[in-house]
Amino acid sequence: MKAITVEPKKVGTARFEEIPEPNAGEGSILVEAVAVGVCGTDAEIVEGKYGWAPPGKRRLVLGHESLGRVIDPGASRSLKKGDLVVGIVRRPDPVPCPNCAVGEWDMCRNGRYTERGIKEIDGFMSERWRIEPEYVMKIDPSLGILGVLIEPMTVITKALEQVVTIGQRSFWEPKSALVTGAGPIGLLAAFRLSLLELEVHVLDRAEGGPKPELVRALGATYHTGSVLDLTFEPDIIVECTGAGPVIADSIHKVGEGGILCLAGVGSGGIATRAVGDVAAAAVLKNNVIVGSVNANKRHWYKASKGLARADRKWLGRLITRREKPEHFNQALERKPDDIKVVIQFSEV
Ligand SMILES: [Zn+2]
């Protein structure tokens, strides 16, 4: 079968090539790939900056935002041939740490977890893949190709669960939420927040393209420019850019008793505010700054239910490009109006 593989930490090694059929040891369920979403992590792996091959191997099959169709349900008692499924990305560490031991591998304490398509397990960018019954999620068939958005939705499902959990530390009646960054994660966050009784705002650099209209279609308000220029202090900020200045401004802008959830990963940035001043603002306003990554099985379940509630037409507009596997290089390229690009292996 054909797969998109890469030699991690080596730039220029990605290729679409013939590899053996998936090993039965990878799980009793055999799946035909329908589509795989592409994100910044895939680009980083291809650029040689990130990623680990499976033990004893030099190459890694790329891809973690999966959608597939069951060929053989194997040991699963709930799946049948033809069901649309997605594969959970992370696996618990082998020790396991206390969090992995109770199924909270998203909160792994020793960093020895593994991840399909990223860290030591082959991913989903192959014509066929195998998976264990406990790590597969059947999706609402009416989602079709949109099921490929479930993985990014799990990330936001966990992040918002963190926000709500932290909110319960005191009497809390949030009225406004701000999402910074209108990429797939930011737009899905805005969608999820729009289901709550909240005034939702989204801030992004893009002045044109599809983003402003996608935000307005949710009944939310679209902003460009600086967080500091907003005329309100958000009770919740979901930060999806990972950009230093946006994070610094968000810490300053979040309202009294507010929660800033950091869901974007970036690097560098020049501090424009003294750390002591940032801390003082957080103390005097009882603010919480929380980081959130990955998702466990509960979030996958909630994400697939949540996504099924979205307007299909709106969701469909998030997938701005579909590329064939042999054109994976084009899929990894960022174009100005891209939101989510997917590599399509077969028709849904
Ligand atoms: Zn762990």
Tab-separated table of C-alpha atoms and ligand atoms in Angstrom:
chain	number	residue	atom	x	y	z
A	1	MET	CA	0.000	0.000	0.000
A	2	LYS	CA	1.007	3.633	-0.347
A	3	ALA	CA	1.744	5.984	2.533
A	4	ILE	CA	3.198	9.414	3.234
A	5	THR	CA	6.306	8.811	5.328
A	6	VAL	CA	9.147	10.894	6.703
A	7	GLU	CA	12.450	10.368	8.459
A	8	PRO	CA	11.910	12.526	11.553
A	9	LYS	CA	14.404	15.307	12.352
A	10	LYS	CA	15.709	15.195	8.750
A	11	VAL	CA	14.493	17.853	6.377
A	12	GLY	CA	13.568	16.870	2.802
A	13	THR	CA	12.882	13.189	3.564
A	14	ALA	CA	9.077	13.116	3.170
A	15	ARG	CA	7.735	10.981	0.333
A	16	PHE	CA	4.635	9.133	-0.902
A	17	GLU	CA	5.891	5.583	-1.152
A	18	GLU	CA	5.035	1.883	-1.117
A	19	ILE	CA	5.165	0.319	2.367
A	20	PRO	CA	3.981	-3.053	3.789
A	21	GLU	CA	0.330	-3.513	4.815
A	22	PRO	CA	-0.327	-2.436	8.435
A	23	ASN	CA	0.956	-4.891	11.024
A	24	ALA	CA	-1.706	-6.923	12.876
A	25	GLY	CA	0.035	-5.861	16.104
A	26	GLU	CA	-1.245	-2.314	15.526
A	27	GLY	CA	-4.815	-3.419	16.258
A	28	SER	CA	-7.473	-5.892	15.154
A	29	ILE	CA	-9.591	-3.281	13.319
A	30	LEU	CA	-8.615	-2.669	9.685
A	31	VAL	CA	-9.595	0.708	8.258
A	32	GLU	CA	-9.479	2.230	4.774
A	33	ALA	CA	-8.261	5.838	4.908
A	34	VAL	CA	-10.779	8.417	3.688
A	35	ALA	CA	-9.004	11.662	4.611
A	36	VAL	CA	-6.371	13.058	6.925
A	37	GLY	CA	-6.228	16.685	8.040
A	38	VAL	CA	-2.952	18.584	7.869
A	39	CYS	CA	-1.811	20.894	10.653
A	40	GLY	CA	1.225	22.836	11.829
A	41	THR	CA	2.650	19.780	13.601
A	42	ASP	CA	2.781	17.837	10.307
A	43	ALA	CA	4.580	20.754	8.662
A	44	GLU	CA	7.096	20.867	11.546
A	45	ILE	CA	7.771	17.131	11.221
A	46	VAL	CA	8.332	17.448	7.457
A	47	GLU	CA	10.630	20.433	8.072
A	48	GLY	CA	12.764	18.173	10.312
A	49	LYS	CA	11.935	20.032	13.524
A	50	TYR	CA	9.855	17.446	15.382
A	51	GLY	CA	8.726	13.809	15.425
A	52	TRP	CA	10.038	10.363	16.370
A	53	ALA	CA	9.971	7.139	14.303
A	54	PRO	CA	8.662	3.919	15.888
A	55	PRO	CA	11.342	2.024	17.877
A	56	GLY	CA	13.725	0.177	15.539
A	57	LYS	CA	12.511	2.059	12.458
A	58	ARG	CA	13.901	5.048	10.591
A	59	ARG	CA	10.688	6.284	9.014
A	60	LEU	CA	7.349	7.388	10.440
A	61	VAL	CA	3.975	7.329	8.672
A	62	LEU	CA	2.692	10.893	9.036
A	63	GLY	CA	-0.820	12.058	9.985
A	64	HIS	CA	-2.910	12.318	13.151
A	65	GLU	CA	-6.211	13.949	12.093
A	66	SER	CA	-7.855	10.812	10.763
A	67	LEU	CA	-11.066	9.729	9.092
A	68	GLY	CA	-11.540	6.207	7.767
A	69	ARG	CA	-14.016	3.514	6.831
A	70	VAL	CA	-13.986	0.129	8.578
A	71	ILE	CA	-12.925	-2.758	6.328
A	72	ASP	CA	-12.766	-5.387	9.091
A	73	PRO	CA	-14.139	-4.656	12.601
A	74	GLY	CA	-11.781	-7.247	14.157
A	75	ALA	CA	-12.381	-7.675	17.894
A	76	SER	CA	-14.743	-4.691	18.120
A	77	ARG	CA	-18.244	-5.569	19.254
A	78	SER	CA	-19.767	-2.229	18.271
A	79	LEU	CA	-18.337	-1.622	14.792
A	80	LYS	CA	-19.371	-3.059	11.476
A	81	LYS	CA	-17.917	-2.960	7.993
A	82	GLY	CA	-18.456	0.454	6.374
A	83	ASP	CA	-18.700	2.493	9.602
A	84	LEU	CA	-16.930	5.860	9.544
A	85	VAL	CA	-14.360	6.119	12.337
A	86	VAL	CA	-11.604	8.332	13.690
A	87	GLY	CA	-8.533	7.155	15.593
A	88	ILE	CA	-7.459	8.529	18.969
A	89	VAL	CA	-3.943	9.993	18.673
A	90	ARG	CA	-2.224	9.546	22.050
A	91	ARG	CA	-1.435	6.320	23.943
A	92	PRO	CA	-0.556	6.144	27.656
A	93	ASP	CA	3.066	5.946	28.718
A	94	PRO	CA	4.359	2.437	29.613
A	95	VAL	CA	5.032	3.107	33.324
A	96	PRO	CA	2.197	4.288	33.564
A	97	CYS	CA	2.130	7.603	35.425
A	98	PRO	CA	-0.902	8.162	37.706
A	99	ASN	CA	-2.778	10.154	35.044
A	100	CYS	CA	-2.185	7.632	32.250
A	101	ALA	CA	-3.169	4.864	34.676
A	102	VAL	CA	-6.655	6.369	34.980
A	103	GLY	CA	-7.043	7.096	31.242
A	104	GLU	CA	-6.010	10.755	31.388
A	105	TRP	CA	-3.136	10.377	28.934
A	106	ASP	CA	-3.683	13.979	27.865
A	107	MET	CA	-2.363	14.935	31.318
A	108	CYS	CA	0.643	12.534	31.179
A	109	ARG	CA	3.143	13.356	33.900
A	110	ASN	CA	6.347	11.839	32.542
A	111	GLY	CA	6.222	12.723	28.816
A	112	ARG	CA	6.691	9.084	27.782
A	113	TYR	CA	3.293	8.889	26.050
A	114	THR	CA	3.303	7.993	22.352
A	115	GLU	CA	1.265	9.597	19.551
A	116	ARG	CA	0.201	8.273	16.163
A	117	GLY	CA	1.880	10.107	13.330
A	118	ILE	CA	3.979	12.190	15.718
A	119	LYS	CA	5.763	10.185	18.398
A	120	GLU	CA	6.843	6.561	17.964
A	121	ILE	CA	3.670	5.137	16.360
A	122	ASP	CA	2.818	5.256	12.667
A	123	GLY	CA	0.094	7.729	11.769
A	124	PHE	CA	-2.945	7.640	9.516
A	125	MET	CA	-1.594	8.877	6.147
A	126	SER	CA	-1.581	5.404	4.605
A	127	GLU	CA	-4.172	3.778	2.344
A	128	ARG	CA	-5.042	1.355	5.159
A	129	TRP	CA	-4.410	1.508	8.896
A	130	ARG	CA	-5.090	-0.674	11.916
A	131	ILE	CA	-6.276	0.347	15.349
A	132	GLU	CA	-7.214	-1.168	18.714
A	133	PRO	CA	-10.971	-1.228	19.608
A	134	GLU	CA	-10.397	0.973	22.685
A	135	TYR	CA	-8.797	3.771	20.634
A	136	VAL	CA	-11.320	4.086	17.828
A	137	MET	CA	-14.406	6.320	17.789
A	138	LYS	CA	-17.374	5.700	15.516
A	139	ILE	CA	-18.774	8.960	14.157
A	140	ASP	CA	-22.182	10.199	13.028
A	141	PRO	CA	-22.265	9.053	9.370
A	142	SER	CA	-24.020	12.275	8.370
A	143	LEU	CA	-20.760	14.127	9.102
A	144	GLY	CA	-19.072	12.443	6.136
A	145	ILE	CA	-15.764	14.087	5.266
A	146	LEU	CA	-16.366	16.636	8.076
A	147	GLY	CA	-15.399	13.882	10.536
A	148	VAL	CA	-11.800	14.791	9.765
A	149	LEU	CA	-12.400	17.876	11.969
A	150	ILE	CA	-12.980	15.764	15.087
A	151	GLU	CA	-9.307	15.718	16.153
A	152	PRO	CA	-8.995	19.535	16.251
A	153	MET	CA	-12.409	19.611	17.970
A	154	THR	CA	-11.071	17.292	20.737
A	155	VAL	CA	-8.327	19.807	21.501
A	156	ILE	CA	-10.878	22.566	22.008
A	157	THR	CA	-13.275	20.292	23.911
A	158	LYS	CA	-10.565	19.635	26.480
A	159	ALA	CA	-9.513	23.294	26.641
A	160	LEU	CA	-13.077	24.472	27.315
A	161	GLU	CA	-13.583	21.703	29.873
A	162	GLN	CA	-10.528	23.105	31.685
A	163	VAL	CA	-12.010	26.619	31.556
A	164	VAL	CA	-15.388	25.491	32.929
A	165	THR	CA	-13.727	23.408	35.673
A	166	ILE	CA	-11.590	26.354	36.776
A	167	GLY	CA	-14.610	28.674	36.646
A	168	GLN	CA	-16.248	26.592	39.379
A	169	ARG	CA	-13.676	27.798	41.957
A	170	SER	CA	-16.055	30.711	42.745
A	171	PHE	CA	-19.440	32.083	41.783
A	172	TRP	CA	-18.990	32.577	38.053
A	173	GLU	CA	-21.311	34.083	35.515
A	174	PRO	CA	-19.200	34.665	32.380
A	175	LYS	CA	-20.736	36.991	29.804
A	176	SER	CA	-18.088	37.347	27.110
A	177	ALA	CA	-15.481	35.151	25.480
A	178	LEU	CA	-12.666	36.081	23.136
A	179	VAL	CA	-10.895	33.670	20.802
A	180	THR	CA	-7.565	34.856	19.423
A	181	GLY	CA	-6.663	33.305	16.064
A	182	ALA	CA	-9.277	32.193	13.513
A	183	GLY	CA	-7.594	29.016	12.307
A	184	PRO	CA	-9.430	25.662	12.538
A	185	ILE	CA	-8.934	25.429	16.329
A	186	GLY	CA	-10.024	29.038	16.915
A	187	LEU	CA	-13.100	28.742	14.706
A	188	LEU	CA	-14.120	25.463	16.345
A	189	ALA	CA	-13.655	27.139	19.751
A	190	ALA	CA	-15.918	29.996	18.606
A	191	PHE	CA	-18.507	27.476	17.418
A	192	ARG	CA	-18.442	25.590	20.754
A	193	LEU	CA	-18.615	28.834	22.764
A	194	SER	CA	-21.512	30.045	20.598
A	195	LEU	CA	-23.606	27.153	21.952
A	196	LEU	CA	-23.288	28.654	25.443
A	197	GLU	CA	-25.030	31.827	26.592
A	198	LEU	CA	-22.025	34.007	25.874
A	199	GLU	CA	-21.132	36.979	23.733
A	200	VAL	CA	-18.447	35.509	21.460
A	201	HIS	CA	-15.654	37.545	19.840
A	202	VAL	CA	-12.898	36.353	17.520
A	203	LEU	CA	-9.732	38.296	16.746
A	204	ASP	CA	-7.442	37.502	13.818
A	205	ARG	CA	-4.996	39.284	11.488
A	206	ALA	CA	-7.004	38.475	8.347
A	207	GLU	CA	-8.999	41.432	7.040
A	208	GLY	CA	-10.414	39.539	4.056
A	209	GLY	CA	-10.919	35.925	3.016
A	210	PRO	CA	-13.451	33.514	4.532
A	211	LYS	CA	-12.738	34.078	8.257
A	212	PRO	CA	-14.794	37.230	9.028
A	213	GLU	CA	-17.928	35.771	7.441
A	214	LEU	CA	-17.460	32.378	9.145
A	215	VAL	CA	-17.328	34.157	12.507
A	216	ARG	CA	-20.368	36.321	11.785
A	217	ALA	CA	-22.317	33.238	10.673
A	218	LEU	CA	-21.995	31.991	14.279
A	219	GLY	CA	-23.567	35.204	15.579
A	220	ALA	CA	-20.142	36.214	16.902
A	221	THR	CA	-18.177	39.456	16.355
A	222	TYR	CA	-15.005	39.565	14.267
A	223	HIS	CA	-12.109	41.859	15.150
A	224	THR	CA	-8.738	42.635	13.608
A	225	GLY	CA	-5.937	44.640	15.218
A	226	SER	CA	-4.740	44.440	18.801
A	227	VAL	CA	-6.385	42.710	21.782
A	228	LEU	CA	-5.660	45.915	23.724
A	229	ASP	CA	-7.954	47.898	21.410
A	230	LEU	CA	-11.033	45.859	22.360
A	231	THR	CA	-13.571	47.920	24.274
A	232	PHE	CA	-14.463	45.148	26.753
A	233	GLU	CA	-12.608	42.846	29.135
A	234	PRO	CA	-13.369	39.203	28.258
A	235	ASP	CA	-14.303	36.772	31.044
A	236	ILE	CA	-12.770	33.966	28.987
A	237	ILE	CA	-9.949	34.166	26.456
A	238	VAL	CA	-9.035	31.111	24.396
A	239	GLU	CA	-5.616	31.908	22.926
A	240	CYS	CA	-4.981	29.942	19.726
A	241	THR	CA	-2.176	31.913	18.033
A	242	GLY	CA	0.803	31.041	20.248
A	243	ALA	CA	2.162	34.500	19.351
A	244	GLY	CA	4.057	36.250	22.179
A	245	PRO	CA	2.546	39.748	21.808
A	246	VAL	CA	-1.027	38.381	21.557
A	247	ILE	CA	-0.468	36.301	24.717
A	248	ALA	CA	1.017	39.269	26.608
A	249	ASP	CA	-1.898	41.510	25.601
A	250	SER	CA	-4.406	38.781	26.521
A	251	ILE	CA	-2.950	38.483	30.042
A	252	HIS	CA	-3.398	42.236	30.403
A	253	LYS	CA	-6.888	42.364	28.878
A	254	VAL	CA	-8.678	39.429	30.547
A	255	GLY	CA	-11.382	40.656	32.931
A	256	GLU	CA	-11.660	40.398	36.738
A	257	GLY	CA	-11.864	36.757	37.774
A	258	GLY	CA	-11.214	35.849	34.151
A	259	ILE	CA	-9.588	32.777	32.677
A	260	LEU	CA	-7.000	32.815	29.902
A	261	CYS	CA	-6.624	29.405	28.299
A	262	LEU	CA	-3.489	28.965	26.196
A	263	ALA	CA	-4.194	26.467	23.412
A	264	GLY	CA	-1.673	27.610	20.800
A	265	VAL	CA	1.969	26.585	20.620
A	266	GLY	CA	4.535	29.104	19.470
A	267	SER	CA	8.031	30.105	20.436
A	268	GLY	CA	10.121	33.159	21.121
A	269	GLY	CA	8.626	36.628	21.310
A	270	ILE	CA	9.932	39.723	23.055
A	271	ALA	CA	8.506	40.507	26.495
A	272	THR	CA	6.986	43.954	26.396
A	273	ARG	CA	5.784	43.846	29.989
A	274	ALA	CA	7.757	43.147	33.153
A	275	VAL	CA	6.939	39.741	34.649
A	276	GLY	CA	6.227	41.294	38.058
A	277	ASP	CA	3.625	43.628	36.521
A	278	VAL	CA	1.980	40.721	34.683
A	279	ALA	CA	1.823	38.733	37.921
A	280	ALA	CA	0.464	41.696	39.874
A	281	ALA	CA	-2.357	42.135	37.345
A	282	ALA	CA	-3.222	38.428	37.665
A	283	VAL	CA	-3.169	38.589	41.481
A	284	LEU	CA	-5.275	41.715	41.763
A	285	LYS	CA	-7.877	40.376	39.312
A	286	ASN	CA	-7.906	36.737	40.529
A	287	ASN	CA	-7.028	35.601	37.022
A	288	VAL	CA	-6.091	32.098	35.985
A	289	ILE	CA	-3.764	31.354	33.076
A	290	VAL	CA	-4.020	27.709	32.059
A	291	GLY	CA	-2.286	25.715	29.339
A	292	SER	CA	-4.126	22.880	27.600
A	293	VAL	CA	-2.945	20.242	25.134
A	294	ASN	CA	-4.234	17.019	23.580
A	295	ALA	CA	-7.404	15.171	24.678
A	296	ASN	CA	-8.473	11.922	26.326
A	297	LYS	CA	-11.256	9.527	25.411
A	298	ARG	CA	-13.955	11.567	27.173
A	299	HIS	CA	-13.020	14.594	25.045
A	300	TRP	CA	-13.076	12.491	21.866
A	301	TYR	CA	-16.574	11.302	22.716
A	302	LYS	CA	-17.791	14.822	23.532
A	303	ALA	CA	-16.084	16.272	20.436
A	304	SER	CA	-17.770	13.831	18.074
A	305	LYS	CA	-21.169	14.593	19.666
A	306	GLY	CA	-20.428	18.346	19.611
A	307	LEU	CA	-19.345	18.392	15.992
A	308	ALA	CA	-22.495	16.540	14.961
A	309	ARG	CA	-24.483	19.530	16.329
A	310	ALA	CA	-22.800	21.995	13.969
A	311	ASP	CA	-24.333	23.288	10.771
A	312	ARG	CA	-22.858	21.059	8.039
A	313	LYS	CA	-22.573	23.925	5.548
A	314	TRP	CA	-20.633	26.053	8.033
A	315	LEU	CA	-18.333	23.157	8.938
A	316	GLY	CA	-17.800	22.381	5.270
A	317	ARG	CA	-16.440	25.890	4.728
A	318	LEU	CA	-13.631	25.161	7.209
A	319	ILE	CA	-12.186	22.625	4.752
A	320	THR	CA	-10.774	25.042	2.217
A	321	ARG	CA	-8.666	22.625	0.162
A	322	ARG	CA	-8.530	18.880	-0.579
A	323	GLU	CA	-5.339	17.444	-2.058
A	324	LYS	CA	-4.457	13.978	-3.347
A	325	PRO	CA	-1.855	12.015	-1.324
A	326	GLU	CA	0.714	12.286	-4.128
A	327	HIS	CA	0.420	16.084	-3.807
A	328	PHE	CA	1.120	16.080	-0.063
A	329	ASN	CA	3.715	18.837	-0.515
A	330	GLN	CA	1.029	21.217	-1.760
A	331	ALA	CA	-1.182	20.190	1.164
A	332	LEU	CA	1.558	21.160	3.611
A	333	GLU	CA	2.059	24.566	2.001
A	334	ARG	CA	0.203	27.414	3.718
A	335	LYS	CA	-1.841	29.565	1.369
A	336	PRO	CA	-3.419	32.878	2.478
A	337	ASP	CA	-7.065	31.754	2.559
A	338	ASP	CA	-6.412	28.241	3.940
A	339	ILE	CA	-8.264	27.186	7.049
A	340	LYS	CA	-8.116	23.368	7.061
A	341	VAL	CA	-6.431	21.460	4.256
A	342	VAL	CA	-7.069	17.729	4.012
A	343	ILE	CA	-5.393	14.940	2.096
A	344	GLN	CA	-8.092	12.769	0.617
A	345	PHE	CA	-7.291	9.081	0.138
A	346	SER	CA	-10.726	7.829	-0.973
A	347	GLU	CA	-14.293	9.042	-1.513
A	348	VAL	CA	-16.437	9.160	1.617
B	1	ZN	ZN	1.712	9.234	31.608
